[in-house]
């Protein structure tokens, strides 16, 4: 059964068993998968189209897409993956994170805004993704 991740005014906690659930922004340009378990959470997000430049330089070992994929754990810095965006998840029931709504899973929280998706972990590391801004801190 589908359980919405984002609901107006709600902050959701991690379930008791491991689970991976997709969500996307209203534009469909950013898609994320939140993995939750009894002791941790992780978040992987992909932005499909952008015109900005990531504030993290492309490693010399990266010969494919750069700036599309971001991974954040409850602790530690954001990791960017060297690969293209892949295909959007078009399966029915993928939750949409409405603008102005936030959610929290363990030590990771995200806010969906008209200016993009902002996510941060318990250590204060995070990212802001939009068509024009690809920022990691």
CSV table of C-alpha atoms in Angstrom, one decimal:
chain,number,residue,atom,x,y,z
A,1,UNK,CA,0.0,0.0,0.0
A,2,UNK,CA,1.3,3.4,-0.9
A,3,UNK,CA,2.1,5.7,2.0
A,4,UNK,CA,2.7,9.4,1.1
A,5,UNK,CA,6.0,10.8,2.3
A,6,UNK,CA,5.1,14.4,2.1
A,7,UNK,CA,1.8,15.7,3.6
A,8,UNK,CA,1.0,19.3,4.4
A,9,UNK,CA,2.4,20.1,7.8
A,10,UNK,CA,3.7,16.6,8.6
A,11,UNK,CA,7.2,15.5,9.6
A,12,UNK,CA,7.5,11.8,9.2
A,13,UNK,CA,9.9,9.5,11.1
A,14,UNK,CA,11.6,6.3,9.8
A,15,UNK,CA,9.5,3.1,9.9
A,16,UNK,CA,10.7,0.2,12.0
A,17,UNK,CA,11.8,-1.9,9.0
A,18,UNK,CA,14.0,-1.1,6.0
A,19,UNK,CA,12.2,0.5,3.1
A,20,UNK,CA,13.1,2.4,-0.1
A,21,UNK,CA,10.5,4.9,-1.4
A,22,UNK,CA,10.7,7.3,-4.3
A,23,UNK,CA,9.4,10.8,-4.5
A,24,UNK,CA,9.7,13.7,-6.9
A,25,UNK,CA,9.3,17.4,-7.1
A,26,UNK,CA,6.1,18.8,-8.7
A,27,UNK,CA,8.0,19.6,-11.9
A,28,UNK,CA,9.3,16.0,-12.2
A,29,UNK,CA,12.8,17.3,-12.8
A,30,UNK,CA,14.2,16.0,-9.4
A,31,UNK,CA,13.6,12.5,-8.3
A,32,UNK,CA,14.8,11.0,-5.0
A,33,UNK,CA,14.8,7.6,-3.3
A,34,UNK,CA,14.8,7.6,0.5
A,35,UNK,CA,16.1,4.5,2.2
A,36,UNK,CA,15.0,4.1,5.8
A,37,UNK,CA,15.7,1.4,8.4
A,38,UNK,CA,15.6,0.9,12.1
A,39,UNK,CA,18.9,2.6,12.7
A,40,UNK,CA,19.6,4.9,9.6
A,41,UNK,CA,18.4,6.7,6.6
A,42,UNK,CA,20.0,7.6,3.3
A,43,UNK,CA,18.8,9.7,0.3
A,44,UNK,CA,19.7,9.5,-3.3
A,45,UNK,CA,18.5,12.3,-5.6
A,46,UNK,CA,18.8,12.8,-9.4
A,47,UNK,CA,18.2,16.0,-11.3
A,48,UNK,CA,17.4,15.4,-14.9
A,49,UNK,CA,17.8,18.9,-16.5
A,50,UNK,CA,19.9,21.8,-15.4
A,51,UNK,CA,21.7,24.8,-16.8
A,52,UNK,CA,23.9,25.6,-13.8
A,53,UNK,CA,27.3,24.2,-12.9
A,54,UNK,CA,27.9,22.1,-9.8
A,55,UNK,CA,30.0,23.9,-7.2
A,56,UNK,CA,31.9,20.6,-6.8
A,57,UNK,CA,34.4,20.1,-9.7
A,58,UNK,CA,34.2,17.1,-11.9
A,59,UNK,CA,37.0,14.6,-10.8
A,60,UNK,CA,39.5,13.7,-13.5
A,61,UNK,CA,38.4,10.1,-13.3
A,62,UNK,CA,34.8,11.0,-14.2
A,63,UNK,CA,34.3,10.7,-17.9
A,64,UNK,CA,30.5,10.6,-17.9
A,65,UNK,CA,27.6,12.7,-16.6
A,66,UNK,CA,28.5,15.0,-13.7
A,67,UNK,CA,26.0,17.0,-11.6
A,68,UNK,CA,23.0,14.7,-11.9
A,69,UNK,CA,23.3,12.4,-8.9
A,70,UNK,CA,23.6,13.2,-5.2
A,71,UNK,CA,23.8,10.9,-2.2
A,72,UNK,CA,23.4,11.9,1.5
A,73,UNK,CA,23.6,9.8,4.6
A,74,UNK,CA,22.6,10.8,8.1
A,75,UNK,CA,26.2,11.8,8.8
A,76,UNK,CA,29.0,12.9,6.6
A,77,UNK,CA,29.4,14.9,3.4
A,78,UNK,CA,27.3,14.7,0.4
A,79,UNK,CA,28.6,12.4,-2.3
A,80,UNK,CA,28.2,13.1,-6.0
A,81,UNK,CA,28.1,10.2,-8.4
A,82,UNK,CA,29.8,10.1,-11.8
A,83,UNK,CA,27.0,9.0,-14.1
A,84,UNK,CA,24.2,10.4,-16.2
A,85,UNK,CA,20.7,10.9,-15.0
A,86,UNK,CA,19.1,7.7,-16.3
A,87,UNK,CA,15.3,7.6,-16.9
A,88,UNK,CA,12.7,9.2,-14.7
A,89,UNK,CA,10.5,6.8,-12.6
A,90,UNK,CA,7.1,6.8,-14.4
A,91,UNK,CA,5.5,4.2,-12.2
A,92,UNK,CA,2.1,5.1,-10.8
A,93,UNK,CA,2.1,6.1,-7.1
A,94,UNK,CA,5.4,7.9,-6.9
A,95,UNK,CA,4.8,10.6,-4.3
A,96,UNK,CA,5.1,14.2,-5.2
A,97,UNK,CA,6.7,16.6,-2.7
A,98,UNK,CA,4.5,19.7,-3.0
A,99,UNK,CA,6.3,23.1,-2.8
A,100,UNK,CA,6.5,24.5,0.7
A,101,UNK,CA,6.4,21.1,2.4
A,102,UNK,CA,9.2,19.4,4.3
A,103,UNK,CA,9.8,15.8,5.6
A,104,UNK,CA,12.4,14.2,7.9
A,105,UNK,CA,13.7,10.7,7.9
A,106,UNK,CA,16.1,9.9,10.7
A,107,UNK,CA,18.9,12.5,10.5
A,108,UNK,CA,17.9,13.7,6.9
A,109,UNK,CA,15.5,16.5,6.2
A,110,UNK,CA,14.3,17.9,2.9
A,111,UNK,CA,12.3,21.0,1.9
A,112,UNK,CA,10.6,21.2,-1.5
A,113,UNK,CA,10.4,24.8,-2.7
A,114,UNK,CA,9.6,26.6,-6.0
A,115,UNK,CA,13.4,27.4,-6.0
A,116,UNK,CA,14.4,23.7,-5.8
A,117,UNK,CA,14.9,20.9,-3.4
A,118,UNK,CA,17.0,21.5,-0.3
A,119,UNK,CA,18.2,18.5,1.8
A,120,UNK,CA,20.5,18.4,4.8
A,121,UNK,CA,21.7,15.8,7.3
A,122,UNK,CA,22.4,15.8,11.0
A,123,UNK,CA,26.0,17.1,10.5
A,124,UNK,CA,24.8,20.1,8.5
A,125,UNK,CA,25.9,18.8,5.1
A,126,UNK,CA,23.5,19.0,2.3
A,127,UNK,CA,22.5,20.2,-1.2
A,128,UNK,CA,20.2,22.5,-3.1
A,129,UNK,CA,19.2,21.4,-6.5
A,130,UNK,CA,17.3,23.4,-9.2
A,131,UNK,CA,17.6,23.9,-12.9
A,132,UNK,CA,20.0,26.9,-12.2
A,133,UNK,CA,21.6,25.9,-8.9
A,134,UNK,CA,23.6,22.8,-8.1
A,135,UNK,CA,25.0,23.5,-4.7
A,136,UNK,CA,26.7,21.1,-2.2
A,137,UNK,CA,27.9,22.1,1.3
